[in-house]
Coordinates of C-alpha atoms and ligand atoms in Angstrom, one line a residue:
M1270 CA -72.9 -17.2 -91.5
T1271 CA -72.0 -16.9 -87.8
K1272 CA -69.9 -14.1 -86.4
L1273 CA -67.1 -15.7 -84.4
Q1274 CA -65.6 -13.7 -81.6
E1275 CA -63.5 -14.3 -78.5
I1276 CA -65.6 -14.2 -75.4
N1277 CA -63.8 -14.3 -72.0
F1278 CA -65.9 -16.1 -69.4
D1279 CA -64.8 -15.2 -65.9
G1280 CA -65.5 -17.3 -62.8
I1281 CA -67.4 -15.1 -60.3
I1282 CA -65.3 -15.4 -57.1
G1283 CA -67.4 -17.4 -54.7
P1284 CA -68.4 -16.5 -51.2
S1285 CA -66.2 -19.2 -49.6
H1286 CA -62.9 -17.7 -51.0
N1287 CA -60.2 -18.5 -48.5
Y1288 CA -56.5 -19.3 -48.1
A1289 CA -56.2 -22.9 -47.0
G1290 CA -52.8 -23.6 -48.6
L1291 CA -54.2 -26.5 -50.7
S1292 CA -52.0 -26.3 -53.8
L1293 CA -48.5 -27.8 -53.4
G1294 CA -46.3 -26.2 -56.1
N1295 CA -48.3 -23.0 -56.1
I1296 CA -46.1 -20.6 -54.2
A1297 CA -48.8 -18.0 -53.4
S1298 CA -51.2 -20.6 -52.1
S1299 CA -48.6 -22.1 -49.8
S1300 CA -47.2 -18.9 -48.5
N1301 CA -50.6 -17.4 -47.7
A1302 CA -52.0 -20.5 -46.0
G1303 CA -54.0 -19.6 -42.9
E1304 CA -54.2 -15.9 -43.7
A1305 CA -57.5 -14.0 -43.6
S1306 CA -59.2 -13.7 -47.0
Y1307 CA -61.7 -11.1 -48.1
P1308 CA -64.3 -12.8 -50.2
R1309 CA -66.4 -9.7 -50.8
E1310 CA -63.5 -7.6 -51.9
A1311 CA -62.2 -10.5 -54.0
A1312 CA -65.5 -10.8 -55.9
L1313 CA -65.7 -7.1 -56.4
Q1314 CA -62.2 -7.1 -57.8
G1315 CA -63.2 -9.8 -60.3
L1316 CA -66.3 -7.8 -61.3
A1317 CA -64.2 -4.7 -61.8
K1318 CA -61.9 -6.6 -64.1
M1319 CA -64.9 -7.7 -66.2
R1320 CA -66.2 -4.1 -66.4
H1321 CA -62.7 -2.9 -67.4
N1322 CA -62.6 -5.4 -70.2
I1323 CA -66.1 -4.6 -71.4
A1324 CA -65.0 -0.9 -71.5
L1325 CA -62.1 -1.9 -73.8
G1326 CA -64.7 -3.3 -76.2
L1327 CA -64.2 -7.0 -75.4
A1328 CA -67.0 -9.6 -75.2
Q1329 CA -67.4 -10.8 -71.6
G1330 CA -69.3 -13.7 -70.0
F1331 CA -69.2 -15.3 -66.5
F1332 CA -69.8 -18.5 -64.7
M1333 CA -71.5 -18.9 -61.4
P1334 CA -69.7 -20.0 -58.2
L1335 CA -70.2 -23.7 -57.4
D1336 CA -72.1 -25.0 -54.4
R1337 CA -69.7 -25.0 -51.5
P1338 CA -69.0 -26.7 -49.2
N1339 CA -69.6 -29.7 -51.5
I1340 CA -71.6 -31.7 -49.1
G1341 CA -72.3 -34.5 -51.7
W1342 CA -68.5 -35.0 -52.0
L1343 CA -68.0 -35.1 -48.3
N1344 CA -70.9 -37.7 -48.0
A1345 CA -69.3 -39.8 -50.8
L1346 CA -66.2 -39.8 -48.6
G1347 CA -68.3 -41.0 -45.7
T1348 CA -68.1 -37.8 -43.7
T1349 CA -69.9 -34.5 -43.1
V1350 CA -68.9 -30.8 -42.8
N1351 CA -68.7 -31.2 -39.0
K1352 CA -66.9 -34.5 -38.9
A1353 CA -64.4 -34.1 -41.7
E1354 CA -60.7 -33.7 -41.0
S1355 CA -59.7 -30.1 -41.5
H1356 CA -57.9 -30.6 -44.9
I1357 CA -60.9 -32.4 -46.3
R1358 CA -63.3 -29.8 -45.0
A1359 CA -61.1 -27.1 -46.6
A1360 CA -61.1 -29.0 -49.9
A1361 CA -64.9 -29.1 -49.8
Y1362 CA -65.1 -25.4 -49.2
S1363 CA -62.7 -24.2 -51.8
A1364 CA -63.9 -21.5 -54.2
S1365 CA -61.3 -22.7 -56.7
S1366 CA -63.8 -22.8 -59.6
M1367 CA -63.2 -19.1 -59.8
W1368 CA -60.1 -19.9 -61.9
A1369 CA -62.1 -20.6 -65.1
A1370 CA -59.0 -21.1 -67.2
N1371 CA -59.0 -24.6 -65.5
A1372 CA -62.7 -25.2 -66.3
A1373 CA -62.2 -26.8 -69.7
T1374 CA -60.2 -26.9 -72.9
I1375 CA -61.9 -25.2 -75.8
S1376 CA -61.3 -25.8 -79.5
P1377 CA -63.2 -23.3 -81.6
A1378 CA -65.4 -24.6 -84.5
P1379 CA -62.9 -23.7 -87.3
D1380 CA -60.3 -26.1 -85.8
S1381 CA -62.5 -29.1 -85.7
K1382 CA -63.2 -31.5 -88.5
D1383 CA -66.9 -31.5 -87.7
G1384 CA -67.2 -27.7 -87.6
K1385 CA -68.4 -27.6 -84.0
C1386 CA -66.8 -25.8 -81.0
H1387 CA -65.5 -28.6 -78.8
M1388 CA -65.1 -28.3 -75.0
T1389 CA -63.7 -30.9 -72.6
V1390 CA -64.4 -30.2 -68.9
A1391 CA -61.1 -30.5 -67.0
N1392 CA -60.8 -33.4 -64.5
L1393 CA -58.4 -31.4 -62.2
Q1394 CA -57.7 -34.7 -60.5
T1395 CA -54.2 -33.8 -59.2
M1396 CA -55.5 -31.6 -56.4
P1397 CA -58.2 -33.0 -54.2
H1398 CA -59.9 -29.6 -53.7
R1399 CA -60.1 -29.2 -57.5
S1400 CA -61.0 -32.8 -58.4
H1401 CA -64.7 -32.3 -57.4
E1402 CA -65.2 -29.2 -59.5
W1403 CA -66.0 -30.9 -62.8
P1404 CA -69.6 -32.0 -62.3
G1405 CA -70.7 -28.5 -61.4
T1406 CA -68.6 -27.0 -64.2
L1407 CA -70.0 -29.5 -66.7
A1408 CA -73.6 -28.6 -65.7
Q1409 CA -72.8 -24.9 -66.5
L1410 CA -71.1 -25.7 -69.8
Q1411 CA -74.1 -27.8 -70.9
L1412 CA -76.4 -25.0 -70.1
A1413 CA -74.4 -22.1 -71.5
F1414 CA -73.5 -23.9 -74.7
A1415 CA -76.6 -26.0 -75.1
S1416 CA -76.9 -25.8 -78.9
Q1417 CA -75.8 -29.3 -80.0
D1418 CA -75.6 -28.1 -83.6
N1419 CA -72.8 -25.8 -82.6
F1420 CA -71.1 -27.2 -79.6
A1421 CA -69.9 -30.6 -78.5
V1422 CA -69.4 -30.6 -74.7
H1423 CA -67.4 -33.6 -73.5
G1424 CA -67.1 -35.1 -70.0
P1425 CA -63.7 -35.3 -68.3
V1426 CA -60.7 -37.4 -69.5
P1427 CA -60.7 -40.5 -67.4
S1428 CA -58.3 -41.1 -64.5
P1429 CA -55.4 -41.3 -63.9
F1430 CA -54.5 -38.7 -66.6
G1431 CA -54.6 -35.2 -65.0
D1432 CA -56.1 -32.5 -67.2
E1433 CA -56.2 -28.8 -66.1
G1434 CA -57.9 -27.3 -69.1
A1435 CA -57.1 -24.2 -71.0
A1436 CA -54.3 -23.2 -68.6
N1437 CA -52.2 -25.7 -70.5
H1438 CA -53.5 -24.9 -74.0
M1439 CA -52.7 -22.1 -76.4
R1440 CA -54.0 -21.3 -79.9
L1441 CA -52.3 -19.5 -82.8
C1442 CA -54.4 -18.2 -85.7
A1443 CA -54.5 -15.2 -88.0
A1444 CA -57.7 -14.0 -86.5
H1445 CA -59.9 -15.7 -83.8
G1446 CA -62.5 -16.8 -86.3
D1447 CA -59.9 -18.5 -88.6
V1448 CA -58.6 -22.0 -88.4
G1449 CA -55.9 -22.3 -85.7
V1450 CA -53.0 -24.4 -84.5
E1451 CA -53.6 -25.7 -81.1
I1452 CA -50.7 -26.2 -78.6
F1453 CA -51.1 -28.6 -75.7
I1454 CA -48.5 -28.2 -72.9
Y1455 CA -47.9 -31.1 -70.5
G1456 CA -45.5 -31.7 -67.6
K1457 CA -43.4 -34.6 -66.6
S1458 CA -43.4 -35.7 -63.0
G1459 CA -40.3 -36.4 -61.0
G1460 CA -39.6 -32.9 -59.7
P1461 CA -40.3 -31.4 -56.3
F1462 CA -43.8 -30.4 -57.3
P1463 CA -46.6 -32.3 -59.1
A1464 CA -46.8 -32.0 -62.9
R1465 CA -50.5 -31.3 -63.2
Q1466 CA -51.1 -31.8 -67.0
N1467 CA -50.5 -35.4 -68.2
I1468 CA -49.5 -35.9 -71.8
E1469 CA -52.1 -38.6 -72.3
A1470 CA -54.8 -36.2 -71.2
S1471 CA -53.5 -33.6 -73.7
K1472 CA -53.5 -36.1 -76.5
A1473 CA -57.0 -37.4 -75.6
V1474 CA -58.4 -33.9 -75.7
A1475 CA -56.9 -33.2 -79.1
R1476 CA -58.3 -36.4 -80.5
R1477 CA -61.8 -35.9 -78.9
H1478 CA -61.9 -32.4 -80.4
A1479 CA -61.2 -33.8 -83.9
I1480 CA -58.3 -31.4 -84.7
T1481 CA -56.3 -32.3 -87.8
E1482 CA -53.0 -33.7 -86.6
E1483 CA -51.0 -31.2 -88.7
R1484 CA -52.6 -28.5 -86.5
V1485 CA -51.8 -30.0 -83.2
I1486 CA -48.5 -29.3 -81.3
L1487 CA -47.6 -31.1 -78.0
A1488 CA -44.9 -29.4 -76.0
Q1489 CA -43.3 -30.1 -72.7
Q1490 CA -43.3 -27.5 -70.0
S1491 CA -39.8 -27.1 -68.6
D1492 CA -39.0 -29.0 -65.3
K1493 CA -37.3 -25.9 -64.2
A1494 CA -40.4 -23.8 -64.6
I1495 CA -42.6 -26.3 -62.6
A1496 CA -39.9 -26.5 -59.9
A1497 CA -39.9 -22.7 -59.7
G1498 CA -43.7 -22.6 -59.1
A1499 CA -45.2 -22.5 -62.6
F1500 CA -47.8 -25.1 -61.8
H1501 CA -49.6 -24.3 -65.1
N1502 CA -48.2 -23.2 -68.5
D1503 CA -50.2 -20.0 -68.3
V1504 CA -47.9 -18.8 -65.6
V1505 CA -45.0 -18.7 -68.1
A1506 CA -46.6 -18.2 -71.5
V1507 CA -49.6 -16.8 -73.3
A1508 CA -50.7 -16.7 -76.9
N1509 CA -53.2 -14.6 -78.8
E1510 CA -53.8 -14.7 -82.6
Q1511 CA -50.4 -14.8 -84.2
V1512 CA -48.4 -13.9 -81.1
L1513 CA -46.8 -16.3 -78.7
F1514 CA -45.4 -14.5 -75.6
A1515 CA -43.3 -16.7 -73.4
H1516 CA -40.5 -16.8 -70.9
E1517 CA -37.2 -18.1 -72.2
E1518 CA -37.3 -21.0 -69.7
A1519 CA -41.0 -21.9 -70.2
F1520 CA -40.4 -25.0 -72.4
E1521 CA -38.2 -28.1 -72.0
H1522 CA -37.1 -28.2 -75.6
R1523 CA -37.6 -24.6 -76.7
E1524 CA -35.8 -24.6 -80.1
E1525 CA -37.6 -27.8 -81.3
F1526 CA -40.9 -26.5 -80.1
Y1527 CA -40.4 -23.1 -81.8
A1528 CA -39.4 -24.8 -85.0
E1529 CA -42.6 -26.9 -85.0
V1530 CA -44.6 -23.7 -84.4
K1531 CA -42.9 -22.0 -87.4
R1532 CA -43.5 -25.0 -89.5
K1533 CA -47.2 -25.4 -88.6
F1534 CA -48.0 -21.7 -88.4
P1535 CA -45.4 -19.7 -90.4
Q1536 CA -47.0 -16.3 -89.5
A1537 CA -46.2 -16.9 -85.8
E1538 CA -44.6 -13.9 -84.0
I1539 CA -42.7 -15.4 -81.0
I1540 CA -41.8 -12.9 -78.3
T1541 CA -39.3 -14.6 -75.9
V1542 CA -38.6 -12.8 -72.6
P1543 CA -35.0 -13.4 -71.8
A1544 CA -34.1 -14.7 -68.3
D1545 CA -31.4 -12.1 -67.9
K1546 CA -34.1 -9.4 -68.2
V1547 CA -36.8 -11.1 -66.3
S1548 CA -35.8 -14.0 -64.1
L1549 CA -38.2 -17.0 -63.8
A1550 CA -38.6 -16.0 -60.1
D1551 CA -39.8 -12.5 -61.1
A1552 CA -42.0 -13.8 -63.8
I1553 CA -43.7 -16.1 -61.3
K1554 CA -43.9 -13.5 -58.5
S1555 CA -45.4 -10.8 -60.8
Y1556 CA -47.5 -13.2 -63.0
L1557 CA -46.4 -11.3 -66.1
F1558 CA -47.5 -14.1 -68.3
N1559 CA -50.7 -14.6 -66.6
A1560 CA -51.9 -11.5 -68.3
Q1561 CA -54.8 -11.7 -70.7
L1562 CA -53.3 -11.0 -74.1
V1563 CA -56.3 -9.6 -76.0
T1564 CA -56.9 -8.0 -79.4
L1565 CA -58.4 -4.6 -79.1
P1566 CA -61.2 -3.6 -81.5
D1567 CA -60.7 -1.2 -84.4
N1568 CA -57.2 -2.3 -85.3
N1569 CA -55.7 -1.0 -82.1
G1570 CA -53.3 -3.9 -81.7
M1571 CA -53.1 -6.1 -78.7
A1572 CA -53.2 -5.2 -75.0
L1573 CA -51.9 -7.1 -71.9
I1574 CA -54.4 -7.1 -69.0
L1575 CA -51.9 -7.5 -66.2
P1576 CA -52.0 -8.0 -62.5
T1577 CA -50.8 -4.8 -60.6
E1578 CA -48.1 -7.0 -59.2
A1579 CA -46.4 -6.8 -62.7
K1580 CA -46.2 -3.0 -62.3
D1581 CA -44.8 -3.4 -58.8
T1582 CA -41.9 -5.7 -60.0
E1583 CA -39.2 -3.5 -61.4
S1584 CA -37.6 -5.9 -63.9
V1585 CA -41.0 -6.8 -65.3
W1586 CA -42.3 -3.3 -65.6
S1587 CA -39.2 -1.9 -67.3
Y1588 CA -39.2 -4.9 -69.8
L1589 CA -42.8 -4.1 -70.6
Q1590 CA -42.2 -0.4 -71.1
E1591 CA -39.6 -1.4 -73.7
L1592 CA -41.9 -3.9 -75.3
V1593 CA -44.8 -1.5 -75.9
A1594 CA -42.4 1.2 -77.1
G1595 CA -41.1 -1.1 -79.8
N1596 CA -44.2 -0.8 -82.1
G1597 CA -44.8 -4.5 -82.2
A1598 CA -48.1 -6.3 -81.9
I1599 CA -48.5 -5.5 -78.1
R1600 CA -49.2 -1.9 -77.7
K1601 CA -51.0 -1.3 -74.4
L1602 CA -50.5 -2.3 -70.8
C1603 CA -53.6 -2.4 -68.5
P1604 CA -52.8 -3.3 -64.8
V1605 CA -55.8 -4.6 -62.9
N1606 CA -56.2 -5.3 -59.2
V1607 CA -57.0 -8.9 -58.5
R1608 CA -54.9 -9.2 -55.4
Q1609 CA -57.3 -11.4 -53.5
S1610 CA -57.1 -14.1 -56.3
M1611 CA -53.4 -13.5 -56.8
A1612 CA -52.8 -14.4 -53.1
N1613 CA -54.0 -17.9 -54.1
G1614 CA -51.9 -18.0 -57.3
G1615 CA -54.7 -16.9 -59.7
G1616 CA -54.0 -13.9 -62.0
P1617 CA -56.2 -12.2 -64.6
A1618 CA -55.8 -15.0 -67.1
C1619 CA -56.5 -17.7 -64.6
L1620 CA -59.9 -16.1 -63.9
R1621 CA -61.1 -16.5 -67.4
L1622 CA -62.0 -19.1 -70.0
R1623 CA -61.7 -18.0 -73.6
V1624 CA -64.4 -19.3 -76.0
V1625 CA -64.4 -18.3 -79.7
T1626 CA -68.0 -18.5 -80.9
D1627 CA -70.9 -16.4 -82.0
P1628 CA -72.1 -14.7 -78.8
E1629 CA -75.7 -15.2 -80.0
L1630 CA -75.2 -19.0 -79.8
V1631 CA -74.5 -18.7 -76.0
D1632 CA -77.3 -18.8 -73.4
Q1633 CA -77.6 -15.0 -72.8
R1634 CA -77.8 -15.5 -69.0
F1635 CA -74.0 -16.1 -69.1
I1636 CA -73.2 -13.0 -71.0
A1637 CA -72.1 -10.0 -69.0
T1638 CA -73.3 -6.4 -69.5
P1639 CA -72.5 -3.5 -67.2
Q1640 CA -76.0 -3.5 -65.8
K1641 CA -75.8 -7.2 -64.9
L1642 CA -72.4 -6.7 -63.3
D1643 CA -73.9 -3.9 -61.2
A1644 CA -76.7 -6.3 -60.1
I1645 CA -74.2 -9.0 -59.2
A1646 CA -72.1 -6.5 -57.3
E1647 CA -75.1 -5.5 -55.2
V1648 CA -75.6 -9.2 -54.3
V1649 CA -72.0 -9.5 -53.4
E1650 CA -72.1 -6.4 -51.2
Q1651 CA -75.1 -7.7 -49.4
Y1652 CA -74.3 -11.4 -49.1
W1653 CA -70.6 -12.2 -49.5
P1654 CA -68.7 -12.7 -46.2
E1655 CA -66.4 -9.8 -45.5
T1656 CA -63.6 -12.1 -44.3
I1657 CA -62.8 -15.7 -43.7
I1658 CA -59.9 -17.3 -41.7
P1659 CA -59.6 -21.0 -42.7
N1660 CA -60.0 -22.2 -39.1
Q1661 CA -63.5 -20.6 -39.1
L1662 CA -64.7 -23.2 -41.6
T1663 CA -66.4 -25.2 -38.8
D1664 CA -68.7 -22.3 -38.1
A1665 CA -72.4 -23.2 -38.9
D1666 CA -73.3 -19.5 -39.4
L1667 CA -70.6 -19.1 -42.0
L1668 CA -71.9 -22.2 -43.8
G1669 CA -75.4 -20.8 -44.0
K1670 CA -74.1 -17.4 -45.2
I1671 CA -72.1 -19.0 -48.0
Q1672 CA -75.1 -21.0 -49.2
D1673 CA -77.4 -18.0 -49.1
A1674 CA -75.0 -15.9 -51.0
R1675 CA -74.8 -18.4 -53.8
R1676 CA -78.5 -18.8 -54.0
A1677 CA -78.9 -15.0 -54.2
V1678 CA -76.5 -14.7 -57.2
L1679 CA -78.2 -17.6 -59.0
K1680 CA -81.5 -15.9 -58.5
T1681 CA -80.3 -12.6 -59.7
C1682 CA -78.9 -14.2 -62.9
G1683 CA -82.0 -16.3 -63.5
L1684 CA -79.9 -19.5 -63.1
M1685 CA -81.8 -21.3 -60.3
E1686 CA -81.6 -24.6 -62.2
L1687 CA -78.0 -24.7 -61.1
E1688 CA -78.9 -24.6 -57.5
S1689 CA -77.9 -28.2 -56.5
Ligands
SUG2633 O1 -55.1 -24.6 -58.9 N1 -55.1 -22.1 -56.5 C1 -55.3 -22.5 -57.8 C2 -54.8 -21.4 -58.8 C3 -55.2 -21.7 -60.2 C4 -54.6 -20.7 -61.2 N2 -55.0 -21.0 -62.5 C5 -54.3 -20.9 -63.6 N3 -53.0 -20.8 -63.5 N4 -54.8 -21.0 -64.7 C6 -54.6 -23.8 -58.2 O2 -53.5 -24.0 -57.7 C7 -55.3 -22.4 -54.1 C8 -56.4 -22.8 -53.1 C9 -56.0 -22.7 -51.6 O3 -54.8 -22.9 -51.3 O4 -56.9 -22.4 -50.8 C10 -55.6 -22.8 -55.5 O5 -56.4 -23.8 -55.7

C-alpha cells in the first residue's frame, strides 16, 4: 500500500530572473517591462514560501532552474547570445521555468485506468520564451519520477495545440488519495490577447492520461477573463479536494459547467466570488485566486496561501475576512511575499506544481527539507545576481555569473546530471 499525499514542487527562481515584457496578455509582465529585477531577492522569496509551507505541515519539493540563456535554442535559430535580436536574446534568458504550474499536467494514480500517476510536460508553445522550456523540464520530470511502475511521464502534445499545463487544470476529490474528477480549462482565440490553452491539447492530455470519460470535464475560460488579463485559469479559479473557489466571471458557460461538476462530483462545494464584491480587475491585480488552496494537517480545514497583494487590495481582503469567518472549508489566510515573481504575473500558485503521490516514490533529491532550503539559500546569497536590467543581457560577465550560479545550485543538490 502506498501513502498518497499532495506534494507541491516549486520552481527555484533562476539567476536570470528579469522583466523583459515577454508575455502579451499578462498585465504585470507588460507593465513592468524594462524595470530592474532582483533575482537574489526573488529566489529568497520563493525559498521563504517553501519554508512557510513546510512549517504548516505540507509536503514540499522543488525543481532546478533551467540552463539560461538557452544557447542551443539560439543556435537552432541560427544565432548566438551576442548576435541575437534583443527580443530573441531575452527569450533565451527568461527564467520563466520558475512558474512550475506550467511545467506539466498531473493526473494522480487513482484517476488513471492503469493505476499510474501520469504527467504530460507542457509545450508552452504560445509564447516564444516559454516554448523552449519543455526539454529541460522533461529531463527533470524523468529524473524525479523515474519509477516506471508508478509514473508515466509523457512528452509534449504536438503543435499547433498550445498546452500550458496544470495552470489550466483542476481536480476535485474527497481526499487527495481518492479518485478524482479532472477539469480541463481551455480558451478560445479571437480576443485581444492570446488564448494559451487549446481545447485539443486538453482533450489529448485527458486521453493520454487514461482518465475515464465520466470523470473528465472540459470547460471554457471566459473571453472576458482572458481579455481582462487572466492568461491562465489559475488567475481566476482554484480547486482543492471538494472545494472549487472561482470568480463569478471565470467561465464562459458557468451554469452549464457547474451543473456538470455537480453531476460528476456531487460532493463539490462551489464558492463563487461575486463580481460586485470583487471585480475581475481586482481579482487579477491581487491574484486572489492564484493562492495555493491547501488542506492543513490534523483536520484543521483548508488555508489560502495568498500573495501579500491580496491583503493590500481592500475589496479582496474584506471578502476574505468574511469568507473565513463563515466557518466553511476555508479557515485560514496566509499572505506570503512573492513580489518579485508577481511583477511578472506569477503568484504563489504559479510557482508550484502539485503532484499527488507517495513521497517515497520520488527521487529524494527533489524533496525539500528546511536544511536543504538553507543550503540553497546560501548558494543564492553567494551566486545570484543582485539586480538585472533587461538591457544588460548583452553583458558577458552577467552571462558567466548566471551560468556559475546554476552550476552551484545543481552541485549543492547533487543534481549535476542536469547540467546541460
Ligand atoms: O507565462 N510570465 C509568466 C507567468 C506565468 C504564471 N503562471 C501561472 N499563471 N500559472 C507567463 O506569462 C513573464 C516574462 C517576462 O515578461 O519577462 C512571464 O513569462
